[in-house]
PDB file of C-alpha atoms in Angstrom:
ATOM      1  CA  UNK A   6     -22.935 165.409 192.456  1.00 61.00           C
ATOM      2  CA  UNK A   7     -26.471 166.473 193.972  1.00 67.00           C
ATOM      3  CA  UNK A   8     -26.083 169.509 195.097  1.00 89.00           C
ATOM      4  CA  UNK A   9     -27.447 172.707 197.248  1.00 94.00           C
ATOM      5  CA  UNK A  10     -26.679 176.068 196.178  1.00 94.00           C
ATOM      6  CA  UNK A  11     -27.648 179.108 198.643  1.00 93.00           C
ATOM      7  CA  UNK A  12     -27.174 182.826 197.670  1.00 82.00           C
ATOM      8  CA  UNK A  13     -24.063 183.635 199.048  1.00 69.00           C
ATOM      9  CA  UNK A  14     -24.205 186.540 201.372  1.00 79.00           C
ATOM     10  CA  UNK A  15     -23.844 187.851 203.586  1.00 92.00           C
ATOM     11  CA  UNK A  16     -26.726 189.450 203.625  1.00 95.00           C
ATOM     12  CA  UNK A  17     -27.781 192.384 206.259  1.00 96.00           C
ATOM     13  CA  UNK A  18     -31.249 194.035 206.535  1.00 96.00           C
ATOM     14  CA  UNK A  19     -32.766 196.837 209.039  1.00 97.00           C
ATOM     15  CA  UNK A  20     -35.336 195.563 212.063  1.00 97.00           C
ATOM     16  CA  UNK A  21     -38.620 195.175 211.019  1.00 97.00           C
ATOM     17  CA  UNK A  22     -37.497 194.833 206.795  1.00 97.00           C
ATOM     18  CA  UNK A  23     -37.964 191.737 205.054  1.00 97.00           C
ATOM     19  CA  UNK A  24     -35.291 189.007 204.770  1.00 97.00           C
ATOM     20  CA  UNK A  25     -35.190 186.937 201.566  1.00 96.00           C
ATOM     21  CA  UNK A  26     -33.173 183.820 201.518  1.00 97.00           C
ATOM     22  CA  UNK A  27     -32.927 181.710 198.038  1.00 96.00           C
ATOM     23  CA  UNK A  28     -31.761 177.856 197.503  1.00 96.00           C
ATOM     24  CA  UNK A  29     -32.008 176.125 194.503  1.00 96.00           C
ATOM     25  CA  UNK A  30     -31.089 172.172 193.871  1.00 95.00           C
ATOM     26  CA  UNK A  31     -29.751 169.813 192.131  1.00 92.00           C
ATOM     27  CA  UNK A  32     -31.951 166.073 192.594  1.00 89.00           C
ATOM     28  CA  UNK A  33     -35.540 166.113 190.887  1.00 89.00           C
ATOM     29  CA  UNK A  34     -35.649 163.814 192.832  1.00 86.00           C
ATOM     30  CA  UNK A  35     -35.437 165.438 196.200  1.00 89.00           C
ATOM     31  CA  UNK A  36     -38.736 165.700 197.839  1.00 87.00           C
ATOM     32  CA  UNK A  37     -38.686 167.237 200.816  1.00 91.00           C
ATOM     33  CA  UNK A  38     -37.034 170.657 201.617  1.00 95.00           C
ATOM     34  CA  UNK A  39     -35.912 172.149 205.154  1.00 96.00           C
ATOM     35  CA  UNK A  40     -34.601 175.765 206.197  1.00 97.00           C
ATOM     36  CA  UNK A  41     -32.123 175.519 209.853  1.00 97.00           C
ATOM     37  CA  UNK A  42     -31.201 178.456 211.303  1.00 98.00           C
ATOM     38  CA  UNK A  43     -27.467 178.189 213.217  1.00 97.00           C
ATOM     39  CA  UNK A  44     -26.114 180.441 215.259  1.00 96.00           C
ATOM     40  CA  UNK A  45     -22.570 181.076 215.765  1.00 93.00           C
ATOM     41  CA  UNK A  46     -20.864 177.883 217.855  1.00 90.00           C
ATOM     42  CA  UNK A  47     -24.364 176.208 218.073  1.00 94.00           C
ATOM     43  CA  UNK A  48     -25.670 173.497 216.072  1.00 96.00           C
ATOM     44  CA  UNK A  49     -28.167 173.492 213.606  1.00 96.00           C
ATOM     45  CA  UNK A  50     -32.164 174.364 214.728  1.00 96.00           C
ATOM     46  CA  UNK A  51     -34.857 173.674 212.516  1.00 95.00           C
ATOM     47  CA  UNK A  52     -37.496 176.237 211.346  1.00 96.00           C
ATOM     48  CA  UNK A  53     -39.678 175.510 208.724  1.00 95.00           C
ATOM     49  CA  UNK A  54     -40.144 171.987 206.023  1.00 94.00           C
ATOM     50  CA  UNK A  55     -42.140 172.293 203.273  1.00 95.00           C
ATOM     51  CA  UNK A  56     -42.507 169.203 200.354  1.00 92.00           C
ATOM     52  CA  UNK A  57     -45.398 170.635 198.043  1.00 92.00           C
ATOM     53  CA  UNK A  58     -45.204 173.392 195.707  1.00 95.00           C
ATOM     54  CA  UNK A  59     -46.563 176.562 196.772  1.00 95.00           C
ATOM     55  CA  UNK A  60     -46.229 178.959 199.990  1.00 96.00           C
ATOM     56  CA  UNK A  61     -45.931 177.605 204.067  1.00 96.00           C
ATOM     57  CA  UNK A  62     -46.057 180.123 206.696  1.00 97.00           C
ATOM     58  CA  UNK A  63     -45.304 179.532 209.942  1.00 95.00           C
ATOM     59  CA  UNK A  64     -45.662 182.915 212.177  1.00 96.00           C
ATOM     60  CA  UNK A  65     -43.226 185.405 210.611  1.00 97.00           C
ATOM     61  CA  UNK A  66     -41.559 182.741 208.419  1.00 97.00           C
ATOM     62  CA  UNK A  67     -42.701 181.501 204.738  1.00 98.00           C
ATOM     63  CA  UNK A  68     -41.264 178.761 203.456  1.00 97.00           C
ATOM     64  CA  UNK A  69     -41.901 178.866 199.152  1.00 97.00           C
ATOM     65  CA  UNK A  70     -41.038 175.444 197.017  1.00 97.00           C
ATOM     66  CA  UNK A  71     -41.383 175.406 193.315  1.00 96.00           C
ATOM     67  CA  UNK A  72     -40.170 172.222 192.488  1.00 94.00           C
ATOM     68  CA  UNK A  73     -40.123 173.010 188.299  1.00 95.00           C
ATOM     69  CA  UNK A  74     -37.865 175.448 188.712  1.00 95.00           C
ATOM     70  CA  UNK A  75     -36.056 173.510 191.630  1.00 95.00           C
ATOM     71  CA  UNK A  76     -36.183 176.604 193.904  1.00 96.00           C
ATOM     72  CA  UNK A  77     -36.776 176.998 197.640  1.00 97.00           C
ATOM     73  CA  UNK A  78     -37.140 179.843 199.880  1.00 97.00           C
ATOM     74  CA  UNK A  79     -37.131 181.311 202.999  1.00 97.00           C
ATOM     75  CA  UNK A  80     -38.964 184.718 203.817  1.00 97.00           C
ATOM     76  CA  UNK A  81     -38.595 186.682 207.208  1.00 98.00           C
ATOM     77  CA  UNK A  82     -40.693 188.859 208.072  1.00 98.00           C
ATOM     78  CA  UNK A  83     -40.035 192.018 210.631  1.00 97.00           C
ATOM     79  CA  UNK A  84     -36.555 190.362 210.904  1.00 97.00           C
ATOM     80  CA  UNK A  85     -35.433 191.071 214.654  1.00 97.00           C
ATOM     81  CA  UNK A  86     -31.778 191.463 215.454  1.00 96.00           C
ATOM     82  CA  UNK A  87     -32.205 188.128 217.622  1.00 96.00           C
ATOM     83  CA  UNK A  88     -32.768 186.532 213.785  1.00 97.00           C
ATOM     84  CA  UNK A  89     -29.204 186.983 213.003  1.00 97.00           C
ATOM     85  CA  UNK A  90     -27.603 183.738 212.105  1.00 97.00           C
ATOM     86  CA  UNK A  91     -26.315 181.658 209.078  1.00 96.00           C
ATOM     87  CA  UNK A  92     -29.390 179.934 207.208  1.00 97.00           C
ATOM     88  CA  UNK A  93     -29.317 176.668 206.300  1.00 96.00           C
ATOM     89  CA  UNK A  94     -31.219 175.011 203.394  1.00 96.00           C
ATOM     90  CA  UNK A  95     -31.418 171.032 202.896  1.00 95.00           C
ATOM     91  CA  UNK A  96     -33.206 168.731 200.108  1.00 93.00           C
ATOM     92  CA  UNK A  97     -34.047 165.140 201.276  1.00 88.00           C
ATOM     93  CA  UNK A  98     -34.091 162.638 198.654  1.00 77.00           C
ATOM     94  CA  UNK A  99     -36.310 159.698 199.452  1.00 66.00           C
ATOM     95  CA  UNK A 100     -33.544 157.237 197.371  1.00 67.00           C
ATOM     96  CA  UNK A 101     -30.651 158.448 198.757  1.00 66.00           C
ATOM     97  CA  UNK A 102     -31.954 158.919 202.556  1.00 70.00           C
ATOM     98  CA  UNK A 103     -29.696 161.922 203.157  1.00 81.00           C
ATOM     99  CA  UNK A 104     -30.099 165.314 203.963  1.00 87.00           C
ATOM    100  CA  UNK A 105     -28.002 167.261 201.215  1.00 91.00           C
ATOM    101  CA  UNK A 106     -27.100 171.028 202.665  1.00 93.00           C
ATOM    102  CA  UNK A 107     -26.752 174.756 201.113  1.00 94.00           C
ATOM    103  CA  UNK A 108     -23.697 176.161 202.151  1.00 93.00           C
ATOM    104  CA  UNK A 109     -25.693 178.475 204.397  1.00 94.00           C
ATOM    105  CA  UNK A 110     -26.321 182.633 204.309  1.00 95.00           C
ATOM    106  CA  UNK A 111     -25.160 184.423 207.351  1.00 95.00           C
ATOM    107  CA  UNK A 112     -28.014 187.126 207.585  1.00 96.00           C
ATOM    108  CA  UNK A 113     -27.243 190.058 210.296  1.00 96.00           C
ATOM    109  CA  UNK A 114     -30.491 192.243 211.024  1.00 97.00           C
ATOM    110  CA  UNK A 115     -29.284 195.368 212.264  1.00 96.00           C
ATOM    111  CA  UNK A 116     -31.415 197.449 214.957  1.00 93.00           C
TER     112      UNK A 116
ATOM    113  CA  UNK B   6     -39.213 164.718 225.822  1.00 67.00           C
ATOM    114  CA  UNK B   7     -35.509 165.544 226.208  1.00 80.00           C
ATOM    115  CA  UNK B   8     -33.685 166.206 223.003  1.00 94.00           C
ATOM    116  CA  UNK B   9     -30.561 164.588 220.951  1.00 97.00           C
ATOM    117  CA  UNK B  10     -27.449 164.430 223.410  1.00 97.00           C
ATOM    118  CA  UNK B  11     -24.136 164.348 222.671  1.00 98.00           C
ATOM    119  CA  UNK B  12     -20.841 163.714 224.501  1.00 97.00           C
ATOM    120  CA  UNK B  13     -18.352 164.949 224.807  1.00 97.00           C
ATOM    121  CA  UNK B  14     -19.021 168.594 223.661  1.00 97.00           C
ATOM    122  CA  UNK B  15     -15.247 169.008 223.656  1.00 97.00           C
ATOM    123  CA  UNK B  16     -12.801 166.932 222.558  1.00 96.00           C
ATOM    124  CA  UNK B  17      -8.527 168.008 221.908  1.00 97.00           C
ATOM    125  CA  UNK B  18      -6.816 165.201 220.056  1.00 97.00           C
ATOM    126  CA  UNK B  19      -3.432 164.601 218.923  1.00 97.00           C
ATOM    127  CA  UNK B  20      -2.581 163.825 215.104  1.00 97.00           C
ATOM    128  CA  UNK B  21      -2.558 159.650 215.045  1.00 97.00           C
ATOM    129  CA  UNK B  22      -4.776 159.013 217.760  1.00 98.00           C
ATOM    130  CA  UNK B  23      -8.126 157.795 217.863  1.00 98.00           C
ATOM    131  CA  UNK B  24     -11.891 158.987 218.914  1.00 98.00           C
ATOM    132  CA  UNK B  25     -15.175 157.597 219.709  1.00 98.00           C
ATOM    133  CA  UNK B  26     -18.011 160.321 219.690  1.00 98.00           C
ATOM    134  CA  UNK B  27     -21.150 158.896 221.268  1.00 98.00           C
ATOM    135  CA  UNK B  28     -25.233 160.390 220.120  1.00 98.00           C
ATOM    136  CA  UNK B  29     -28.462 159.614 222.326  1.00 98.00           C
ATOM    137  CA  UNK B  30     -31.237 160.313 220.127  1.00 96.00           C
ATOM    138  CA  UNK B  31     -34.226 161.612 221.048  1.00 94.00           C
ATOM    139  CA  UNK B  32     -36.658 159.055 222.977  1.00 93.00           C
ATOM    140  CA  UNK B  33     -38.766 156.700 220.042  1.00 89.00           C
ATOM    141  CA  UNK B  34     -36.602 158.087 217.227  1.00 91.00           C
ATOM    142  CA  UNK B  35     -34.348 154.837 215.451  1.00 90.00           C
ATOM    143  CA  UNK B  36     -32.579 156.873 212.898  1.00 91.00           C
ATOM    144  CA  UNK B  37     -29.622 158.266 214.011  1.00 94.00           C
ATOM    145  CA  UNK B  38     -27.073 160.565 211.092  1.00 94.00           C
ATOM    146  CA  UNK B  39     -24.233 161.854 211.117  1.00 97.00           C
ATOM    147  CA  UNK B  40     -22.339 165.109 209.698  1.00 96.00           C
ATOM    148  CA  UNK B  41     -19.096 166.850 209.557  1.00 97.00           C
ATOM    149  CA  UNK B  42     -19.198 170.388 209.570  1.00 96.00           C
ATOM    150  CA  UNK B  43     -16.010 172.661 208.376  1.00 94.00           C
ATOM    151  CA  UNK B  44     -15.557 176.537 208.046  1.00 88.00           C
ATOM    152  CA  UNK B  45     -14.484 175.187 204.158  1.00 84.00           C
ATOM    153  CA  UNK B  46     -16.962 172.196 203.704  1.00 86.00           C
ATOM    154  CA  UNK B  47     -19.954 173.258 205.521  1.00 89.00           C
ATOM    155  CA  UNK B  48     -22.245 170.269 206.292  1.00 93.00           C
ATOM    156  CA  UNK B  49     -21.519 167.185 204.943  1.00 93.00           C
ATOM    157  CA  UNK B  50     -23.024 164.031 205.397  1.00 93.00           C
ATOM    158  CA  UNK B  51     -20.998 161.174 207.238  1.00 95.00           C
ATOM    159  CA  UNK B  52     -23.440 158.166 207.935  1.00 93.00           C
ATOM    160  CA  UNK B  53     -26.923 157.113 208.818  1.00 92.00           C
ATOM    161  CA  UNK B  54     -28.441 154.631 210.682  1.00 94.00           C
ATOM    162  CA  UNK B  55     -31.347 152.822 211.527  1.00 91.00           C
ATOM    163  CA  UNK B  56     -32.015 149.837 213.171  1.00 90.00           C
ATOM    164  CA  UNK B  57     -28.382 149.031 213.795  1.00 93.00           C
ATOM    165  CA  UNK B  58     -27.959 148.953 210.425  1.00 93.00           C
ATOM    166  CA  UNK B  59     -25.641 151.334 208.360  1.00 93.00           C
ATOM    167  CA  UNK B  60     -28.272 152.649 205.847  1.00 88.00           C
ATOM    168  CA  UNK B  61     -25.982 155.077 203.903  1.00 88.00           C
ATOM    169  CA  UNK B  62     -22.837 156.601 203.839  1.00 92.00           C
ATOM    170  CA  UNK B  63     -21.512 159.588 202.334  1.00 92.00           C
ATOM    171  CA  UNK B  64     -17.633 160.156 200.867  1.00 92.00           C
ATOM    172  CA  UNK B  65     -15.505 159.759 203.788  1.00 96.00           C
ATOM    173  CA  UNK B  66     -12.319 157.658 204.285  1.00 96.00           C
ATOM    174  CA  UNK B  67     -12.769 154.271 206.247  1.00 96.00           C
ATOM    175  CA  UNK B  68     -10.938 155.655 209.175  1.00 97.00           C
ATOM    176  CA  UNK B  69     -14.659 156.960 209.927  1.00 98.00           C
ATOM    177  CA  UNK B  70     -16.702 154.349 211.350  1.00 97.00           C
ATOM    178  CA  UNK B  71     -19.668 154.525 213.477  1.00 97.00           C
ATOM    179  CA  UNK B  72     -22.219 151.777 215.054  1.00 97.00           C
ATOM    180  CA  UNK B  73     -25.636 151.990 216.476  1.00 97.00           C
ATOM    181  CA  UNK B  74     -27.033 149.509 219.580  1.00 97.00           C
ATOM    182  CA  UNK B  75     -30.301 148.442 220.117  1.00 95.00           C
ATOM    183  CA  UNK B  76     -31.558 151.205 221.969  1.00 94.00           C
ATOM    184  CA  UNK B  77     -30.854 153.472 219.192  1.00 94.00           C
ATOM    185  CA  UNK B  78     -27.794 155.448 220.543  1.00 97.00           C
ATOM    186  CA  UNK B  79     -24.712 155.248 218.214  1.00 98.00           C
ATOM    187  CA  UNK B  80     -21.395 156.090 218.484  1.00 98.00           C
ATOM    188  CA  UNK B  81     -18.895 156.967 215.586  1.00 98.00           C
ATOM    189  CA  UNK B  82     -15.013 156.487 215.592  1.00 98.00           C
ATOM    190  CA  UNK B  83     -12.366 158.237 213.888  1.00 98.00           C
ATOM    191  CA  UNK B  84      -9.029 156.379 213.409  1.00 96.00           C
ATOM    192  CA  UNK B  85      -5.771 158.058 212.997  1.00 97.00           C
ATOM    193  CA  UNK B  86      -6.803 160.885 213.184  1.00 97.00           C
ATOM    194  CA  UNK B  87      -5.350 164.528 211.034  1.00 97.00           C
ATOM    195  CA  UNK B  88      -5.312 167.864 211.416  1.00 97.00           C
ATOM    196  CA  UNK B  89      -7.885 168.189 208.871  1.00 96.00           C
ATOM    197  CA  UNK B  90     -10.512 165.873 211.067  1.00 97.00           C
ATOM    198  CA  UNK B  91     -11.012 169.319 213.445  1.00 97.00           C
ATOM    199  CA  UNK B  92     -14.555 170.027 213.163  1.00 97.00           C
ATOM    200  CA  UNK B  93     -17.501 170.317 214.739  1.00 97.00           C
ATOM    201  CA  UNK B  94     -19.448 166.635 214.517  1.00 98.00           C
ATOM    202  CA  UNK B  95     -23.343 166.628 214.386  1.00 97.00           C
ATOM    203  CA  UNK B  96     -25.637 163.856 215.481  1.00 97.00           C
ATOM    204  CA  UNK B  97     -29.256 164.554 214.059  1.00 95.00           C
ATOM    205  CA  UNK B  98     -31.987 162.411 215.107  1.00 94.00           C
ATOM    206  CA  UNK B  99     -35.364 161.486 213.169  1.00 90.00           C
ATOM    207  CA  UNK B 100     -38.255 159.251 214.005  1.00 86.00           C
ATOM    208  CA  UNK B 101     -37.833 156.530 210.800  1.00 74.00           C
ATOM    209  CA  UNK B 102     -35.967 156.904 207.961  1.00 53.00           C
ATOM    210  CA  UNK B 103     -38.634 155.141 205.907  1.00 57.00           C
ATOM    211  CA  UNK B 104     -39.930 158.389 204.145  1.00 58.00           C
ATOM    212  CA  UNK B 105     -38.051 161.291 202.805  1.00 54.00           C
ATOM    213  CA  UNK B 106     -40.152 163.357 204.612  1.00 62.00           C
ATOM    214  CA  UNK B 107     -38.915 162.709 207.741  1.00 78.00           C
ATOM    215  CA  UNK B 108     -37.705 165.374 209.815  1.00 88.00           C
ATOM    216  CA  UNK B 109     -34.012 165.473 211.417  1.00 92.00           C
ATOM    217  CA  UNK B 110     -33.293 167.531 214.759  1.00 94.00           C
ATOM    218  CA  UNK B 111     -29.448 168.032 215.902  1.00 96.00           C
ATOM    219  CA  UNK B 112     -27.801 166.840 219.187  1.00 97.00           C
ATOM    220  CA  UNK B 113     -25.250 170.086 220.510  1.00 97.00           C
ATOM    221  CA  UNK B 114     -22.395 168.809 218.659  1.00 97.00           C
ATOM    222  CA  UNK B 115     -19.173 167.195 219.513  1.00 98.00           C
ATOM    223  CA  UNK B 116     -15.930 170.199 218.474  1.00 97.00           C
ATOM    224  CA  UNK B 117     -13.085 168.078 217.848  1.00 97.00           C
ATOM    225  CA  UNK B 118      -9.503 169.704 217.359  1.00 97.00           C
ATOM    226  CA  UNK B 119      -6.698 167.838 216.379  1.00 97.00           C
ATOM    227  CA  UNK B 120      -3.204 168.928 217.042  1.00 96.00           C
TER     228      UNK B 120
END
């Protein structure tokens, strides 16, 4: 069974602190890696991919992959209240052609 | 470009009966998947397809069955339907499923509730 494993939560921070959200996998073979942020009754929106090792940042997001230690995660930074939502994290392996999913982290940033 | 549509948004079913959930992807995109998602299960992957071709298929019963036409819209069905089938349905678009980098983006969602 391939699977996603997110840190349960939920997790709450102040406005303006950092939010860390962790995933680790399953596949080695998974090569490409995807955070989705949901909100409650909407449907998943996508934030950040990353596929190489290292650091991605995208405005107040990083995206971090170290694929050794099969890890992924997502950094917020100055989390606004407007960030609160369940975080999704998904591994794509190239054989299988799916998207496998975390079971998400509901994050609440409180003002 | 408009994004990935799907109707109905609403659906309230009886136990036994039968539904047809229908995903426009978004414009030049030919892979069209499919997930489940449950307060219990979270996201869970139904089906994918590409080319009107059913490329994979996760660990669902056969009373799930979907299709996909030549303009890249698909539809999935759900026979005899159960209580358990409630759930919101996801249709997730992506431009080729050739690489695993490619990127998926979600239709609204189809909530189902059976009764």
């Amino acid at each position: 069974q391939k699977e996603v494993e997110q840190n349960s939560g939920p997790l709450s921070v102040p406005e303006g602190a950092i939010a860390s959200l962790n995933c680790t996998y399953s596949d080695r073979g998974s090569q490409s890696f995807f955070w989705y942020r949901q909100y409650s009754g909407k449907s998943p929106e996508l934030i950040m991919s990353i596929y190489s090792n290292g650091d991605k940042e995208d405005g107040r997001f990083t995206a971090q992959l170290n694929k050794a230690s099969q890890y992924v995660s997502l950094l917020i930074r100055d989390s606004q209240p407007s960030d609160s939502a369940t975080y999704l994290c998904a591994a794509h392996s190239g054989s299988a052609r799916q998207l496998t999913f975390g079971s998400g982290t509901q994050l609440t940033v409180l003002p | 470009k408009a994004g990935v549509t799907q109707t109905p948004r609403y659906l309230i079913k009886t136990r036994g009966q039968q539904v047809t959930l229908s995903c426009s992807p978004i414009s030049g995109h030919r892979s069209v998947s499919w997930y489940q998602q449950t307060p219990g299960q979270g996201l869970q992957f139904l089906f994918e397809y590409f080319s009107e071709t059913q490329r994979n298929k996760g660990n669902f019963p056969g009373r799930f069955s979907g299709r996909q036409f030549s303009n890249s819209r698909s539809e999935m069905n759900v026979s005899t339907l159960e209580l358990g089938d409630s759930a919101l349905y996801l249709c997730a678009s992506s431009l080729q499923s050739s690489t695993s980098t490619d990127t998926q983006y979600f239709g609204p969602g189809t909530r189902l509730t059976v009764l």
